[in-house]
CSV table of C-alpha atoms in Angstrom, one decimal:
chain,number,residue,atom,x,y,z
A,1,UNK,CA,-54.3,-20.1,-120.1
A,2,UNK,CA,-54.5,-23.7,-121.3
A,3,UNK,CA,-51.4,-24.6,-122.7
A,4,UNK,CA,-51.1,-24.2,-126.1
A,5,UNK,CA,-50.3,-27.6,-127.1
A,6,UNK,CA,-53.9,-28.2,-125.4
A,7,UNK,CA,-55.8,-25.0,-126.6
A,8,UNK,CA,-58.6,-25.8,-128.6
A,9,UNK,CA,-58.5,-24.3,-132.2
A,10,UNK,CA,-61.7,-23.7,-134.1
A,11,UNK,CA,-62.1,-22.6,-137.7
A,12,UNK,CA,-65.2,-20.9,-138.3
A,13,UNK,CA,-67.1,-20.5,-141.5
A,14,UNK,CA,-66.5,-23.4,-143.5
A,15,UNK,CA,-68.5,-24.1,-146.4
A,16,UNK,CA,-66.8,-25.6,-149.6
A,17,UNK,CA,-65.7,-29.6,-149.8
A,18,UNK,CA,-62.0,-29.3,-150.9
A,19,UNK,CA,-61.5,-26.8,-148.5
A,20,UNK,CA,-63.1,-28.9,-145.6
A,21,UNK,CA,-61.3,-31.8,-146.4
A,22,UNK,CA,-57.8,-29.8,-146.3
A,23,UNK,CA,-58.3,-28.2,-143.3
A,24,UNK,CA,-59.8,-31.5,-141.5
A,25,UNK,CA,-56.5,-33.0,-142.2
A,26,UNK,CA,-54.6,-30.1,-140.2
A,27,UNK,CA,-53.6,-32.2,-137.1
A,28,UNK,CA,-53.5,-28.9,-135.4
A,29,UNK,CA,-57.1,-27.9,-136.1
A,30,UNK,CA,-59.9,-29.5,-133.6
A,31,UNK,CA,-63.3,-27.8,-134.2
A,32,UNK,CA,-64.7,-26.5,-137.6
A,33,UNK,CA,-67.9,-24.3,-137.8
A,34,UNK,CA,-70.7,-24.3,-140.2
A,35,UNK,CA,-72.8,-20.9,-140.3
A,36,UNK,CA,-76.7,-21.5,-140.6
A,37,UNK,CA,-77.0,-18.0,-140.3
A,38,UNK,CA,-78.9,-17.2,-143.8
A,39,UNK,CA,-77.5,-13.6,-144.1
A,40,UNK,CA,-74.0,-14.5,-143.5
A,41,UNK,CA,-71.7,-14.4,-146.8
A,42,UNK,CA,-70.3,-17.6,-145.1
A,43,UNK,CA,-74.0,-19.6,-145.0
A,44,UNK,CA,-74.3,-22.9,-145.3
A,45,UNK,CA,-77.6,-24.1,-147.1
A,46,UNK,CA,-76.6,-27.9,-147.5
A,47,UNK,CA,-74.6,-30.4,-146.6
A,48,UNK,CA,-71.3,-30.2,-148.5
A,49,UNK,CA,-70.2,-33.3,-150.3
A,50,UNK,CA,-67.4,-33.5,-147.7
A,51,UNK,CA,-67.8,-33.1,-143.9
A,52,UNK,CA,-65.1,-33.4,-141.5
A,53,UNK,CA,-64.2,-36.9,-140.2
A,54,UNK,CA,-61.3,-35.6,-137.4
A,55,UNK,CA,-62.6,-32.0,-136.3
A,56,UNK,CA,-65.3,-31.9,-134.4
A,57,UNK,CA,-68.5,-29.9,-136.0
A,58,UNK,CA,-69.8,-26.8,-134.8
A,59,UNK,CA,-73.1,-25.2,-135.9
A,60,UNK,CA,-73.6,-21.7,-135.5
A,61,UNK,CA,-77.1,-20.2,-135.3
A,62,UNK,CA,-78.4,-16.7,-134.7
A,63,UNK,CA,-81.7,-16.2,-133.0
A,64,UNK,CA,-82.8,-19.9,-134.5
A,65,UNK,CA,-85.5,-21.9,-132.9
A,66,UNK,CA,-84.8,-25.0,-131.0
A,67,UNK,CA,-86.5,-26.9,-134.1
A,68,UNK,CA,-84.1,-25.4,-136.4
A,69,UNK,CA,-81.5,-26.2,-134.4
A,70,UNK,CA,-82.3,-29.7,-133.9
A,71,UNK,CA,-83.0,-30.2,-137.8
A,72,UNK,CA,-79.3,-28.8,-138.5
A,73,UNK,CA,-77.6,-31.0,-135.4
A,74,UNK,CA,-79.5,-34.3,-137.2
A,75,UNK,CA,-78.5,-33.4,-140.9
A,76,UNK,CA,-75.1,-32.0,-140.2
A,77,UNK,CA,-74.5,-34.7,-137.5
A,78,UNK,CA,-73.2,-31.7,-135.2
A,79,UNK,CA,-71.4,-32.3,-131.9
A,80,UNK,CA,-71.7,-28.7,-130.7
A,81,UNK,CA,-73.9,-25.8,-131.2
A,82,UNK,CA,-72.9,-22.1,-131.3
A,83,UNK,CA,-75.5,-19.4,-130.4
A,84,UNK,CA,-74.5,-16.2,-131.5
A,85,UNK,CA,-77.4,-14.1,-131.4
A,86,UNK,CA,-79.7,-12.5,-128.6
A,87,UNK,CA,-80.4,-15.9,-126.9
A,88,UNK,CA,-81.4,-15.9,-123.0
A,89,UNK,CA,-79.9,-18.1,-120.5
A,90,UNK,CA,-83.1,-19.8,-120.3
A,91,UNK,CA,-83.2,-21.0,-123.8
A,92,UNK,CA,-79.7,-22.2,-123.5
A,93,UNK,CA,-80.9,-24.4,-120.6
A,94,UNK,CA,-84.3,-25.2,-122.6
A,95,UNK,CA,-82.1,-26.2,-125.9
A,96,UNK,CA,-79.6,-28.3,-123.5
A,97,UNK,CA,-82.6,-30.4,-122.4
A,98,UNK,CA,-83.2,-31.0,-126.2
A,99,UNK,CA,-80.0,-32.3,-127.5
A,100,UNK,CA,-78.3,-35.5,-127.5
A,101,UNK,CA,-76.5,-36.3,-124.5
A,102,UNK,CA,-72.4,-34.9,-125.0
A,103,UNK,CA,-73.7,-32.3,-127.3
A,104,UNK,CA,-72.0,-28.8,-126.3
A,105,UNK,CA,-73.5,-25.6,-126.2
A,106,UNK,CA,-71.4,-22.1,-126.9
A,107,UNK,CA,-72.8,-18.9,-126.3
A,108,UNK,CA,-71.4,-15.8,-127.9
A,109,UNK,CA,-70.8,-12.6,-125.9
A,110,UNK,CA,-69.9,-9.4,-127.4
A,111,UNK,CA,-67.2,-7.5,-125.3
A,112,UNK,CA,-66.2,-3.9,-125.3
A,113,UNK,CA,-66.1,-3.1,-121.9
A,114,UNK,CA,-65.8,-4.7,-118.4
A,115,UNK,CA,-69.7,-4.1,-118.3
A,116,UNK,CA,-69.9,-6.7,-120.8
A,117,UNK,CA,-68.5,-9.5,-118.3
A,118,UNK,CA,-71.6,-9.0,-116.3
A,119,UNK,CA,-73.8,-10.3,-119.4
A,120,UNK,CA,-71.5,-13.4,-119.3
A,121,UNK,CA,-72.0,-14.5,-115.8
A,122,UNK,CA,-75.7,-15.1,-116.8
A,123,UNK,CA,-74.8,-18.2,-118.6
A,124,UNK,CA,-73.3,-19.8,-115.6
A,125,UNK,CA,-74.9,-23.5,-115.9
A,126,UNK,CA,-76.6,-22.9,-118.8
A,127,UNK,CA,-74.0,-23.5,-121.2
A,128,UNK,CA,-70.6,-25.2,-121.8
A,129,UNK,CA,-68.4,-22.6,-123.3
A,130,UNK,CA,-68.4,-18.7,-124.0
A,131,UNK,CA,-67.2,-17.2,-126.9
A,132,UNK,CA,-65.7,-13.5,-126.2
A,133,UNK,CA,-66.2,-11.5,-129.6
A,134,UNK,CA,-65.6,-8.0,-130.3
A,135,UNK,CA,-68.6,-5.9,-129.6
A,136,UNK,CA,-70.3,-4.8,-133.1
A,137,UNK,CA,-73.2,-4.1,-135.2
A,138,UNK,CA,-75.0,-7.2,-136.3
A,139,UNK,CA,-74.0,-10.7,-135.9
A,140,UNK,CA,-71.2,-11.2,-138.2
A,141,UNK,CA,-68.2,-10.2,-136.4
A,142,UNK,CA,-65.9,-7.0,-137.3
A,143,UNK,CA,-62.9,-8.8,-138.0
A,144,UNK,CA,-61.2,-6.6,-135.3
A,145,UNK,CA,-59.7,-7.5,-131.8
A,146,UNK,CA,-61.2,-5.9,-128.4
A,147,UNK,CA,-58.9,-5.2,-125.8
A,148,UNK,CA,-58.0,-8.5,-124.2
A,149,UNK,CA,-57.3,-7.0,-120.9
A,150,UNK,CA,-60.9,-6.6,-120.1
A,151,UNK,CA,-60.9,-10.4,-119.7
A,152,UNK,CA,-58.9,-9.7,-116.4
A,153,UNK,CA,-61.9,-9.0,-114.9
A,154,UNK,CA,-63.7,-11.8,-115.7
A,155,UNK,CA,-64.2,-14.2,-112.8
A,156,UNK,CA,-66.6,-16.8,-114.1
A,157,UNK,CA,-66.6,-20.4,-114.1
A,158,UNK,CA,-67.7,-21.3,-117.5
A,159,UNK,CA,-64.4,-21.8,-119.6
A,160,UNK,CA,-64.1,-19.5,-122.7
A,161,UNK,CA,-62.7,-19.2,-126.4
A,162,UNK,CA,-61.3,-16.0,-127.7
A,163,UNK,CA,-62.2,-14.6,-131.0
A,164,UNK,CA,-62.7,-11.2,-132.8
A,165,UNK,CA,-60.1,-10.5,-135.6
A,166,UNK,CA,-57.1,-13.4,-134.8
A,167,UNK,CA,-54.8,-13.0,-137.8
A,168,UNK,CA,-51.8,-14.8,-138.6
A,169,UNK,CA,-49.7,-12.2,-136.8
A,170,UNK,CA,-50.8,-12.6,-133.6
A,171,UNK,CA,-49.4,-15.8,-132.4
A,172,UNK,CA,-46.9,-14.4,-130.3
A,173,UNK,CA,-49.3,-12.2,-128.7
A,174,UNK,CA,-51.7,-15.3,-128.0
A,175,UNK,CA,-48.8,-16.9,-126.4
A,176,UNK,CA,-48.1,-14.2,-124.1
A,177,UNK,CA,-52.1,-13.7,-123.2
A,178,UNK,CA,-53.0,-15.7,-119.9
A,179,UNK,CA,-56.3,-16.2,-118.2
A,180,UNK,CA,-57.1,-19.4,-116.0
A,181,UNK,CA,-60.8,-20.0,-118.0
A,182,UNK,CA,-59.3,-19.5,-121.6
A,183,UNK,CA,-59.3,-23.1,-123.3
A,184,UNK,CA,-59.4,-21.8,-127.3
A,185,UNK,CA,-59.5,-19.7,-129.7
A,186,UNK,CA,-62.0,-19.4,-133.2
A,187,UNK,CA,-60.4,-18.4,-136.4
A,188,UNK,CA,-62.3,-17.0,-139.3
A,189,UNK,CA,-62.0,-13.9,-142.0
A,190,UNK,CA,-58.3,-13.3,-141.3
A,191,UNK,CA,-57.2,-16.6,-142.6
A,192,UNK,CA,-59.6,-16.4,-145.9
A,193,UNK,CA,-58.9,-15.8,-149.4
A,194,UNK,CA,-62.6,-15.3,-150.2
A,195,UNK,CA,-65.5,-15.6,-147.8
A,196,UNK,CA,-65.8,-19.5,-146.9
A,197,UNK,CA,-62.4,-20.1,-148.4
A,198,UNK,CA,-59.4,-20.8,-145.9
A,199,UNK,CA,-55.9,-20.2,-146.9
A,200,UNK,CA,-54.9,-23.5,-145.7
A,201,UNK,CA,-51.1,-22.6,-145.6
A,202,UNK,CA,-51.4,-19.7,-143.9
A,203,UNK,CA,-53.9,-21.7,-140.9
A,204,UNK,CA,-51.2,-24.6,-140.9
A,205,UNK,CA,-48.4,-22.0,-140.0
A,206,UNK,CA,-50.4,-20.2,-137.9
A,207,UNK,CA,-51.6,-23.6,-135.5
A,208,UNK,CA,-48.7,-25.0,-135.3
A,209,UNK,CA,-46.8,-22.1,-134.3
A,210,UNK,CA,-49.4,-21.9,-131.4
A,211,UNK,CA,-48.8,-25.6,-130.9
A,212,UNK,CA,-45.2,-25.4,-130.5
A,213,UNK,CA,-45.2,-22.7,-128.3
């Protein structure tokens, strides 16, 4: 596993300007996610009055067209694109050719068993990162964790972030988890006081605990 000091920490589902500013000021957070899926309770329909200045901006899309992604990329000055639907490896490759150089692509893969890891390998060379999420119905995430030991059988070359129900009490569990291709974690609902409103103090305590190892 990437040393915890170098772990990419992504906070997803941001929308409110003051909350964005407060999370952006946390030195322990690297990426911030904005969800462009209309059915999400964290959906961002317009550019917030404040956008992050220190953290990288990640746009989260579900089965969107390339044109829609490119519009949001420009409007929100996104650094990375996260694909959270049924996007194929071919779509990812075609999208990469349209994106400005240096724009990263993250592909979510739902994990419930070892069989799901086979699908992950289909994206080799088409994306920059995988995001391993708990298998569930729908696209919003379940807020539940999957059995991380399944990832012992992931032997792909694409680095991954871990997500799915990671909460304030999981620092020690994360620090004891090891995988050579794990580079980050994605935090969302377990750090909220309401949808799209993060508890900044809980985030600060948790992320600093991880950084200190």
